[in-house]
Coordinates of C-alpha atoms (C1' of nucleotides) in Angstrom, one line a residue:
Chain U
M1 CA -1.6 26.8 -19.1
A2 CA -4.0 26.9 -16.2
K3 CA -4.5 29.7 -13.7
F4 CA -2.7 29.8 -10.5
V5 CA -2.4 31.6 -7.2
K6 CA 0.1 31.4 -4.3
A7 CA -1.0 29.5 -1.3
K8 CA -1.9 31.7 1.6
N9 CA -2.7 29.6 4.7
C10 CA -2.1 25.9 4.4
S11 CA -2.7 25.1 8.1
A12 CA -6.2 26.5 7.9
C13 CA -7.0 25.2 4.4
P14 CA -10.1 23.0 4.4
Y15 CA -8.5 20.8 1.7
R16 CA -5.2 20.4 3.6
S17 CA -3.5 17.0 3.7
Y18 CA -3.7 15.0 6.9
S19 CA 0.0 14.5 6.6
L20 CA 0.5 18.2 7.4
S21 CA -0.5 17.5 11.0
K22 CA 2.7 15.6 11.4
L23 CA 4.8 18.7 10.5
K24 CA 6.0 21.6 12.7
E25 CA 4.6 25.0 11.9
K26 CA 7.8 26.2 10.3
D27 CA 7.8 23.2 8.0
V28 CA 4.3 23.8 6.9
D29 CA 5.4 27.4 6.2
L30 CA 8.2 26.0 4.1
I31 CA 5.7 24.1 2.0
Q32 CA 3.3 27.0 1.9
N33 CA 6.0 29.4 0.6
S34 CA 6.8 27.0 -2.3
C35 CA 3.2 26.0 -2.9
L36 CA 1.3 27.2 -6.0
I37 CA -2.4 26.4 -6.2
V38 CA -3.1 25.7 -9.9
M39 CA -6.6 25.4 -11.4
F40 CA -7.1 22.9 -14.2
K41 CA -10.2 22.5 -16.3
R42 CA -11.6 19.1 -17.3
G43 CA -9.3 17.5 -19.9
E44 CA -6.2 19.4 -18.9
N45 CA -3.1 17.4 -18.1
I46 CA -1.7 17.8 -14.6
C47 CA 1.4 15.7 -15.4
K48 CA 2.4 14.0 -18.5
Q49 CA 3.9 10.6 -19.1
G50 CA 7.6 10.8 -20.0
T51 CA 8.3 14.1 -18.4
E52 CA 10.5 14.9 -15.4
V53 CA 9.1 15.1 -11.8
T54 CA 9.8 18.6 -10.6
H55 CA 7.0 19.1 -8.2
A56 CA 5.0 17.2 -5.6
L57 CA 1.4 17.2 -6.7
Y58 CA -1.4 17.4 -4.2
L59 CA -4.9 17.2 -5.3
A60 CA -6.8 19.6 -3.0
K61 CA -10.1 19.7 -4.8
G62 CA -11.8 17.7 -7.6
S63 CA -11.0 14.4 -9.1
V64 CA -8.5 13.2 -11.7
K65 CA -7.7 10.1 -13.7
L66 CA -4.2 8.5 -13.7
Y67 CA -3.6 6.5 -16.8
I68 CA -1.0 4.9 -19.0
E69 CA -0.9 6.2 -22.5
G70 CA -0.5 3.6 -25.2
K71 CA -0.3 3.6 -28.9
N72 CA -4.0 3.0 -29.6
K73 CA -5.6 2.8 -26.2
N74 CA -5.1 4.1 -22.7
L75 CA -5.4 2.3 -19.5
I76 CA -6.8 4.2 -16.5
L77 CA -5.2 2.8 -13.4
K78 CA -7.0 4.9 -10.8
I79 CA -9.3 7.7 -10.1
I80 CA -7.8 10.0 -7.5
N81 CA -10.1 12.2 -5.4
E82 CA -9.6 15.4 -3.4
R83 CA -7.2 15.6 -0.5
K84 CA -4.8 13.0 -1.9
Y85 CA -1.3 13.2 -3.3
I86 CA -0.8 12.3 -6.9
G87 CA 2.0 10.0 -7.9
L88 CA 4.1 9.8 -4.8
Q89 CA 6.0 6.8 -6.3
S90 CA 7.3 9.1 -9.0
L91 CA 8.5 11.6 -6.4
F92 CA 10.3 9.0 -4.4
G93 CA 11.2 6.7 -7.3
G94 CA 12.4 7.3 -10.8
G95 CA 12.1 11.0 -11.4
I96 CA 10.1 10.5 -14.7
Y97 CA 6.3 10.1 -14.8
N98 CA 5.4 6.8 -16.4
Y99 CA 1.7 7.9 -16.6
T100 CA -0.4 10.9 -17.3
V101 CA -2.8 12.6 -14.9
T102 CA -5.7 14.5 -16.3
A103 CA -8.5 16.5 -14.6
L104 CA -12.0 14.9 -14.7
E105 CA -13.6 18.2 -13.7
D106 CA -12.3 21.6 -12.6
V107 CA -9.7 20.9 -10.0
Q108 CA -7.2 22.6 -7.7
V109 CA -3.8 21.1 -7.5
C110 CA -1.1 22.3 -5.1
M111 CA 2.4 22.2 -6.7
I112 CA 5.3 22.1 -4.3
N113 CA 8.9 22.0 -5.3
A114 CA 9.9 18.3 -5.2
N115 CA 13.0 18.9 -3.2
I116 CA 11.2 20.7 -0.5
I117 CA 9.0 17.7 0.2
L118 CA 11.8 15.2 -0.2
D119 CA 14.0 17.2 2.3
L120 CA 11.1 17.3 4.8
A121 CA 10.5 13.6 4.3
K122 CA 14.2 12.8 4.9
K123 CA 14.1 14.7 8.2
N124 CA 10.6 13.9 9.5
A125 CA 9.8 10.2 9.9
E126 CA 6.2 10.7 11.1
Y127 CA 5.4 12.8 8.1
L128 CA 7.1 10.4 5.7
F129 CA 5.4 7.5 7.4
E130 CA 2.0 9.0 6.4
L131 CA 3.1 9.4 2.8
T132 CA 4.5 5.9 2.7
K133 CA 1.3 4.5 4.0
T134 CA -0.8 6.1 1.2
L135 CA 1.8 5.1 -1.3
S136 CA 1.5 1.5 -0.1
D137 CA -2.3 1.6 -0.3
S138 CA -2.1 2.9 -3.8
T139 CA 0.3 0.1 -4.8
N140 CA -2.0 -2.5 -3.3
F141 CA -4.8 -1.0 -5.3
V142 CA -2.9 -1.3 -8.5
Y143 CA -2.0 -4.9 -7.7
K144 CA -5.7 -5.7 -7.4
K145 CA -6.2 -4.0 -10.8
I146 CA -3.6 -6.1 -12.4
F147 CA -5.2 -9.1 -11.0
D148 CA -8.6 -8.2 -12.4
I149 CA -7.2 -7.4 -15.9
N150 CA -5.3 -10.7 -16.0
Q151 CA -7.9 -13.0 -14.4
K152 CA -11.3 -11.7 -15.2
Q153 CA -13.2 -11.2 -18.4
L154 CA -15.2 -8.2 -19.6
R155 CA -18.4 -8.7 -17.6
G156 CA -16.5 -9.4 -14.4
R157 CA -14.3 -6.4 -14.8
L158 CA -17.1 -4.0 -15.6
A159 CA -19.2 -5.3 -12.7
D160 CA -16.3 -4.7 -10.3
V161 CA -15.8 -1.2 -11.7
L162 CA -19.5 -0.3 -11.2
L163 CA -19.4 -1.6 -7.6
Y164 CA -16.2 0.3 -7.0
F165 CA -17.8 3.6 -8.0
S166 CA -21.0 2.9 -6.1
E167 CA -19.4 1.7 -2.9
E168 CA -15.9 3.2 -2.7
I169 CA -16.2 6.5 -4.6
Y170 CA -19.7 7.8 -4.5
K171 CA -20.9 5.7 -1.5
N172 CA -24.4 5.6 -3.0
S173 CA -26.4 3.3 -5.3
I174 CA -27.2 6.3 -7.5
F175 CA -24.4 8.3 -8.8
E176 CA -23.5 10.7 -11.7
L177 CA -20.3 9.3 -13.2
K178 CA -17.5 11.8 -14.1
L179 CA -16.2 9.5 -16.8
N180 CA -17.6 9.2 -20.3
R181 CA -18.1 5.8 -21.9
R182 CA -14.6 5.8 -23.4
E183 CA -13.0 6.5 -20.0
L184 CA -15.2 4.0 -18.3
A185 CA -13.9 1.4 -20.8
E186 CA -10.3 2.5 -20.3
F187 CA -10.8 2.1 -16.5
S188 CA -12.2 -1.4 -17.1
A189 CA -9.5 -2.3 -19.6
M190 CA -11.8 -3.0 -22.6
S191 CA -13.0 -1.4 -25.8
M192 CA -15.5 1.4 -25.6
E193 CA -18.0 -0.6 -27.7
N194 CA -17.9 -3.6 -25.4
A195 CA -18.3 -1.4 -22.3
V196 CA -21.5 0.1 -23.9
R197 CA -22.7 -3.3 -24.9
I198 CA -22.3 -4.8 -21.5
L199 CA -24.0 -1.8 -19.8
A200 CA -26.9 -2.4 -22.1
E201 CA -27.0 -6.1 -21.1
Y202 CA -27.0 -5.2 -17.4
R203 CA -29.8 -2.6 -18.0
K204 CA -31.9 -5.2 -19.9
D205 CA -31.4 -7.7 -17.1
G206 CA -32.6 -5.1 -14.5
I207 CA -29.2 -5.1 -12.7
I208 CA -28.7 -1.3 -13.3
E209 CA -30.5 1.7 -14.6
L210 CA -28.9 4.1 -16.9
D211 CA -29.6 7.7 -18.0
G212 CA -26.5 9.0 -19.7
R213 CA -23.9 9.3 -17.0
K214 CA -26.4 8.8 -14.2
F215 CA -26.1 5.2 -12.9
T216 CA -28.4 3.4 -10.5
I217 CA -27.3 0.1 -9.1
K218 CA -30.4 -1.9 -8.7
Q219 CA -28.9 -5.3 -7.8
P220 CA -25.4 -5.0 -6.3
D221 CA -25.4 -8.6 -5.2
I222 CA -25.8 -9.8 -8.8
L223 CA -22.9 -7.5 -9.8
R224 CA -20.8 -8.9 -6.9
K225 CA -21.6 -12.4 -8.1
I226 CA -20.5 -11.5 -11.7
G227 CA -17.4 -9.9 -10.4
E228 CA -16.5 -12.9 -8.3
L229 CA -17.1 -15.4 -11.0
G230 CA -15.0 -13.3 -13.4
Chain S
M1 CA 8.2 -25.7 7.7
A2 CA 11.7 -24.6 6.6
K3 CA 14.8 -24.6 8.9
F4 CA 15.8 -21.5 10.7
V5 CA 18.5 -20.0 12.9
K6 CA 18.7 -16.8 14.9
A7 CA 20.6 -13.9 13.4
K8 CA 24.0 -13.4 14.9
N9 CA 25.7 -10.4 13.5
C10 CA 23.6 -8.3 11.1
S11 CA 26.1 -5.4 10.9
A12 CA 28.8 -7.7 9.5
C13 CA 26.4 -9.8 7.4
P14 CA 27.6 -9.9 3.7
Y15 CA 23.9 -10.0 2.7
R16 CA 22.8 -7.0 4.9
S17 CA 20.4 -4.4 3.5
Y18 CA 21.9 -1.1 2.6
S19 CA 19.1 0.5 4.7
L20 CA 20.8 -0.8 7.8
S21 CA 23.6 1.8 7.3
K22 CA 20.9 4.5 8.2
L23 CA 20.3 3.0 11.6
K24 CA 22.1 3.4 14.9
E25 CA 23.9 0.4 16.3
K26 CA 21.2 -0.1 19.0
D27 CA 18.5 -0.2 16.4
V28 CA 20.4 -2.7 14.3
D29 CA 20.6 -4.8 17.5
L30 CA 16.8 -4.5 17.9
I31 CA 16.3 -5.9 14.4
Q32 CA 18.9 -8.6 15.0
N33 CA 17.3 -9.7 18.2
S34 CA 14.0 -10.2 16.5
C35 CA 15.5 -11.6 13.3
L36 CA 15.2 -15.2 12.3
I37 CA 17.1 -16.4 9.2
V38 CA 14.8 -18.9 7.5
M39 CA 15.9 -21.3 4.8
F40 CA 13.4 -22.1 2.1
K41 CA 13.8 -24.7 -0.7
R42 CA 12.7 -24.2 -4.3
G43 CA 8.9 -24.2 -4.5
E44 CA 8.3 -23.3 -0.8
N45 CA 6.1 -20.4 0.0
I46 CA 7.6 -17.5 1.9
C47 CA 4.3 -15.7 2.2
K48 CA 0.9 -16.6 1.0
Q49 CA -1.8 -14.5 -0.6
G50 CA -4.7 -13.8 1.8
T51 CA -2.7 -14.2 5.0
E52 CA -1.8 -11.6 7.5
V53 CA 1.4 -9.6 7.5
T54 CA 3.2 -10.4 10.8
H55 CA 6.8 -10.0 9.7
A56 CA 9.0 -7.9 7.5
L57 CA 10.6 -10.2 4.9
Y58 CA 14.1 -9.5 3.8
L59 CA 15.5 -11.7 1.0
A60 CA 19.2 -12.1 2.0
K61 CA 20.2 -14.8 -0.5
G62 CA 18.7 -16.4 -3.6
S63 CA 15.8 -15.3 -5.7
V64 CA 12.0 -15.6 -5.5
K65 CA 8.9 -15.0 -7.5
L66 CA 6.1 -12.7 -6.4
Y67 CA 2.8 -13.7 -8.1
I68 CA -0.9 -13.3 -7.9
E69 CA -2.8 -16.5 -7.6
G70 CA -5.8 -16.8 -9.8
K71 CA -8.4 -19.5 -10.3
N72 CA -6.8 -21.1 -13.3
K73 CA -3.6 -19.3 -13.8
N74 CA -1.1 -17.2 -11.9
L75 CA 0.6 -14.0 -12.8
I76 CA 4.2 -13.5 -11.8
L77 CA 4.6 -9.7 -11.2
K78 CA 8.3 -9.7 -10.4
I79 CA 11.4 -11.7 -9.7
I80 CA 13.1 -10.5 -6.5
N81 CA 16.8 -11.0 -6.0
E82 CA 19.0 -11.1 -3.0
R83 CA 19.5 -8.2 -0.7
K84 CA 16.0 -6.8 -1.3
Y85 CA 12.9 -6.5 0.9
I86 CA 9.9 -8.5 -0.1
G87 CA 6.5 -6.8 -0.2
L88 CA 7.1 -3.5 1.7
Q89 CA 3.7 -2.3 0.4
S90 CA 2.0 -5.0 2.5
L91 CA 4.0 -4.0 5.6
F92 CA 3.1 -0.3 5.3
G93 CA -0.2 -0.8 3.6
G94 CA -3.0 -3.3 4.2
G95 CA -1.8 -5.9 6.5
I96 CA -2.9 -8.7 4.2
Y97 CA -0.7 -10.1 1.5
N98 CA -2.4 -9.8 -1.9
Y99 CA 0.2 -12.0 -3.6
T100 CA 2.2 -15.1 -2.8
V101 CA 6.0 -15.3 -2.8
T102 CA 7.8 -18.6 -3.6
A103 CA 11.4 -19.5 -3.6
L104 CA 12.9 -20.1 -7.1
E105 CA 16.0 -21.8 -5.6
D106 CA 17.2 -22.4 -2.0
V107 CA 17.0 -19.0 -0.3
Q108 CA 17.6 -17.3 3.0
V109 CA 14.9 -15.0 4.3
C110 CA 15.3 -12.8 7.3
M111 CA 12.0 -12.5 9.2
I112 CA 11.7 -9.6 11.6
N113 CA 8.6 -8.8 13.6
A114 CA 6.6 -6.3 11.6
N115 CA 6.1 -3.9 14.5
I116 CA 9.8 -3.6 15.1
I117 CA 10.4 -2.4 11.6
L118 CA 7.4 -0.1 11.6
D119 CA 8.4 1.4 14.9
L120 CA 11.9 2.1 13.6
A121 CA 10.5 3.5 10.5
K122 CA 8.3 5.9 12.4
K123 CA 11.3 7.2 14.3
N124 CA 14.0 7.2 11.7
A125 CA 13.3 9.2 8.6
E126 CA 16.6 8.4 6.8
Y127 CA 15.9 4.7 7.2
L128 CA 12.3 5.0 6.1
F129 CA 13.4 7.1 3.2
E130 CA 15.5 4.2 1.9
L131 CA 12.6 1.8 2.2
T132 CA 10.2 4.2 0.6
K133 CA 12.6 4.7 -2.4
T134 CA 12.7 0.9 -3.0
L135 CA 9.0 0.7 -2.6
S136 CA 8.5 3.4 -5.2
D137 CA 10.8 1.7 -7.6
S138 CA 9.0 -1.5 -7.2
T139 CA 5.6 0.3 -7.8
N140 CA 7.0 1.8 -11.0
F141 CA 8.1 -1.6 -12.2
V142 CA 4.6 -2.9 -11.7
Y143 CA 3.1 0.0 -13.6
K144 CA 5.4 -0.9 -16.5
K145 CA 4.2 -4.5 -16.2
I146 CA 0.6 -3.5 -16.3
F147 CA 1.3 -1.4 -19.4
D148 CA 2.9 -4.3 -21.2
I149 CA 0.1 -6.7 -20.3
N150 CA -2.5 -4.2 -21.5
Q151 CA -0.9 -2.8 -24.6
K152 CA 1.4 -5.5 -26.1
Q153 CA 0.7 -8.9 -27.5
L154 CA 2.3 -12.2 -26.9
R155 CA 5.5 -11.7 -29.0
G156 CA 6.2 -8.3 -27.7
R157 CA 5.7 -9.3 -24.1
L158 CA 8.0 -12.4 -24.4
A159 CA 10.6 -10.3 -26.2
D160 CA 10.6 -7.8 -23.4
V161 CA 10.8 -10.5 -20.7
L162 CA 13.8 -12.2 -22.5
L163 CA 15.6 -8.8 -22.7
Y164 CA 14.8 -8.1 -19.1
F165 CA 16.5 -11.3 -18.0
S166 CA 19.4 -10.8 -20.2
E167 CA 20.0 -7.1 -19.4
E168 CA 18.6 -6.5 -16.0
I169 CA 18.9 -9.8 -14.1
Y170 CA 21.7 -11.8 -15.5
K171 CA 23.5 -9.0 -17.3
N172 CA 24.7 -11.4 -19.9
S173 CA 23.5 -12.6 -23.3
I174 CA 23.9 -16.2 -22.1
F175 CA 22.0 -17.2 -19.0
E176 CA 20.5 -20.2 -17.2
L177 CA 17.0 -19.3 -16.3
K178 CA 15.6 -20.1 -12.9
L179 CA 12.1 -20.3 -14.2
N180 CA 10.5 -23.3 -16.0
R181 CA 8.4 -22.8 -19.1
R182 CA 5.2 -22.4 -17.1
E183 CA 6.8 -19.8 -14.9
L184 CA 8.2 -18.0 -17.9
A185 CA 4.7 -17.9 -19.3
E186 CA 3.2 -16.7 -16.0
F187 CA 5.8 -13.9 -16.0
S188 CA 4.9 -13.0 -19.6
A189 CA 1.2 -13.2 -18.9
M190 CA 0.4 -15.9 -21.4
S191 CA -0.3 -19.6 -21.6
M192 CA 2.6 -22.0 -21.3
E193 CA 1.9 -23.5 -24.7
N194 CA 2.2 -20.1 -26.4
A195 CA 5.4 -19.2 -24.6
V196 CA 6.9 -22.4 -25.9
R197 CA 5.6 -21.8 -29.4
I198 CA 7.0 -18.3 -29.5
L199 CA 10.4 -19.4 -28.1
A200 CA 10.5 -21.9 -31.0
E201 CA 9.7 -19.2 -33.5
Y202 CA 12.5 -17.0 -32.1
R203 CA 14.9 -20.0 -32.2
K204 CA 14.0 -20.8 -35.8
D205 CA 14.5 -17.2 -36.8
G206 CA 18.0 -17.2 -35.2
I207 CA 17.0 -14.5 -32.6
I208 CA 17.8 -16.8 -29.7
E209 CA 19.4 -20.1 -29.0
L210 CA 17.9 -22.6 -26.6
D211 CA 19.0 -25.6 -24.6
G212 CA 16.5 -26.3 -21.9
R213 CA 16.7 -23.4 -19.5
K214 CA 19.9 -22.1 -21.0
F215 CA 19.2 -19.1 -23.2
T216 CA 21.5 -17.3 -25.6
I217 CA 20.3 -14.0 -26.9
K218 CA 21.7 -13.8 -30.4
Q219 CA 20.0 -10.7 -31.8
P220 CA 18.9 -8.4 -28.9
D221 CA 18.1 -5.6 -31.3
I222 CA 15.5 -7.7 -33.1
L223 CA 13.9 -8.5 -29.7
R224 CA 14.0 -4.8 -28.8
K225 CA 12.2 -4.0 -32.1
I226 CA 9.6 -6.7 -31.4
G227 CA 9.1 -5.4 -27.9
E228 CA 8.7 -1.8 -29.1
L229 CA 6.2 -2.7 -31.9
G230 CA 4.2 -4.7 -29.3
Chain O
dT1 C1' 16.6 -49.7 -13.6
dT2 C1' 12.4 -48.9 -14.2
dA3 C1' 8.0 -46.7 -13.3
dA4 C1' 5.8 -42.6 -12.5
dA5 C1' 5.5 -38.0 -12.4
dA6 C1' 6.7 -33.6 -14.0
dC7 C1' 7.9 -30.8 -17.8
dA8 C1' 8.1 -29.6 -22.7
dT9 C1' 6.5 -29.5 -27.4
dT10 C1' 3.4 -29.2 -31.5
dG11 C1' -1.0 -29.3 -33.8
dT12 C1' -6.1 -28.3 -33.7
dT13 C1' -10.2 -26.1 -32.3
dG14 C1' -13.2 -22.7 -30.0
dT15 C1' -14.2 -18.3 -28.2
dA16 C1' -13.6 -13.9 -26.1
dT17 C1' -12.7 -9.6 -27.6
dA18 C1' -11.1 -5.9 -30.7
dT19 C1' -12.0 -3.7 -34.8
dC20 C1' -14.7 -2.0 -38.4
dA21 C1' -18.9 0.2 -39.9
dA22 C1' -23.2 2.6 -39.8
dT23 C1' -26.3 5.4 -37.4
dA24 C1' -28.2 7.9 -33.5
dT25 C1' -27.8 11.2 -29.9
dT26 C1' -25.9 14.8 -27.3
dT27 C1' -22.9 18.7 -26.7
dT28 C1' -20.3 22.6 -28.4
dA29 C1' -19.6 26.7 -30.9
dC30 C1' -20.7 30.6 -33.7
Chain M
dG1 C1' -30.8 28.2 -33.7
dT2 C1' -28.3 25.7 -36.7
dA3 C1' -24.0 23.3 -38.2
dA4 C1' -20.4 20.7 -36.7
dA5 C1' -18.2 17.9 -33.7
dA6 C1' -18.0 14.8 -30.1
dT7 C1' -20.1 11.0 -27.9
dA8 C1' -22.9 6.9 -27.7
dT9 C1' -25.1 2.8 -29.5
dT10 C1' -25.8 -1.6 -32.1
dG11 C1' -24.5 -5.0 -35.4
dA12 C1' -21.2 -7.7 -38.3
dT13 C1' -16.6 -9.5 -39.0
dA14 C1' -11.9 -10.9 -38.1
dT15 C1' -8.3 -12.6 -35.0
dA16 C1' -5.3 -13.2 -31.2
dC17 C1' -5.2 -16.2 -27.8
dA18 C1' -6.5 -19.9 -24.4
dA19 C1' -7.9 -24.5 -24.1
dC20 C1' -7.7 -29.1 -25.5
dA21 C1' -5.3 -33.1 -27.0
dA22 C1' -1.6 -36.1 -28.1
dT23 C1' 3.1 -37.2 -27.8
dG24 C1' 7.8 -36.7 -26.5
dT25 C1' 11.4 -35.7 -23.1
dT26 C1' 13.5 -35.1 -18.7
dT27 C1' 13.6 -35.6 -13.7
dT28 C1' 12.4 -38.0 -9.6
dA29 C1' 12.0 -41.7 -6.6
dA30 C1' 11.9 -46.5 -5.0

DNA sequence: TTAAAACATTGTTGTATATCAATATTTTAC
DNA sequence: GTAAAATATTGATATACAACAATGTTTTAA
């Protein structure tokens, strides 16, 4: 298991959640007292599909993938970046994770006893409202994903994913992807071979440049067109 | 547009939401004063993909389909039954519907000004907690759906859908489906022709009996096996 | 009551995509 | 620094599925 330390000063933490601003000092202390900061290395599981939800998981630092494990292939639903809660719908919903979350690099995760967060949420509407907003946004994102999978074909899906990384995640036309080819494929809902093949097509057509995991988006408008056409 | 009447007595309404029990009387009155009960006929849209969220939508009576509209085909994500909110993630999230909701039969929908619900939610944690729970359950359901679409093939998906209707919705091995063949296909993420074909297979194999929209599940265990194998 | 429209069914064909296979390249570990 | 393992790439093959087409059946409407 990964290393961990006790949280010392959540209020002053540079990675603290915005939602903490909605809590009174004593409630932040309540969280802090229960909070363990756990360090995970790339590839380590932060939570596992099929297991019980015992803690609220807050990603303080780093990025992780949230994916559904299947028999032969996985489907990455989203990449979660620092200063975001992981899997609020499992905390408020079922009680069993129906997905696995794995570190894409070395990350710090704050683990807080689930009941402490749930109790605070039941008492503090402003705090819960913040959490519900992010939960809703996340649900909307997944709806969009489902749409893409169902309506678009390979080229359109991959184009969308590349634009997503460039514009939403790295906010740069040049970026060093944290995913390997298999993960990029699992995020685009296709086989790894086809992801590689289509990347090669885009490179030959001068739409992107490639150097391992370093991507350069040369013609975002063409990608956008491909994504729109499906 | 559909007929509507003003709400008269939400507290005593047989179709009232459980979440109302978390509100004070004056807050129920607030909702009631803003609430219009709108009657939709089968096929009428209750909300439309791409439009702005102006009201909270509560399905008092009847059942509706929530689906993503694509260029050529639609994907029904879920069937919502009476006494459930419709699309809370749009209320708390984006502000634009990224799906359309259409009546499957004659339905009654309570429309309440979005800000009234949002303001109540910001002030009343217990109330919001109820809403967040149902929102989370709904998100989990959609996650399961995405998994099915991505991992299973036609026969497995249709088997799952038939079991879902039998066991979750109608709670009976005999049921009269509210969906036509096209809608059944759109809920199972396949073409209408293939849905019909596979139904015929299942009928020939004695797994189900069919008479128009009247379904009889003869061998649920076989369906379960097919669903598990994919 | 009949025409028209919507819905349902079955067979055929084409294609997008996964899978298999072989090889190349990079990373890891001792 | 080399072997081994993981990752990436490219080509060939197989197939699940959508799309097309033709016909039958039920519902709607005048």
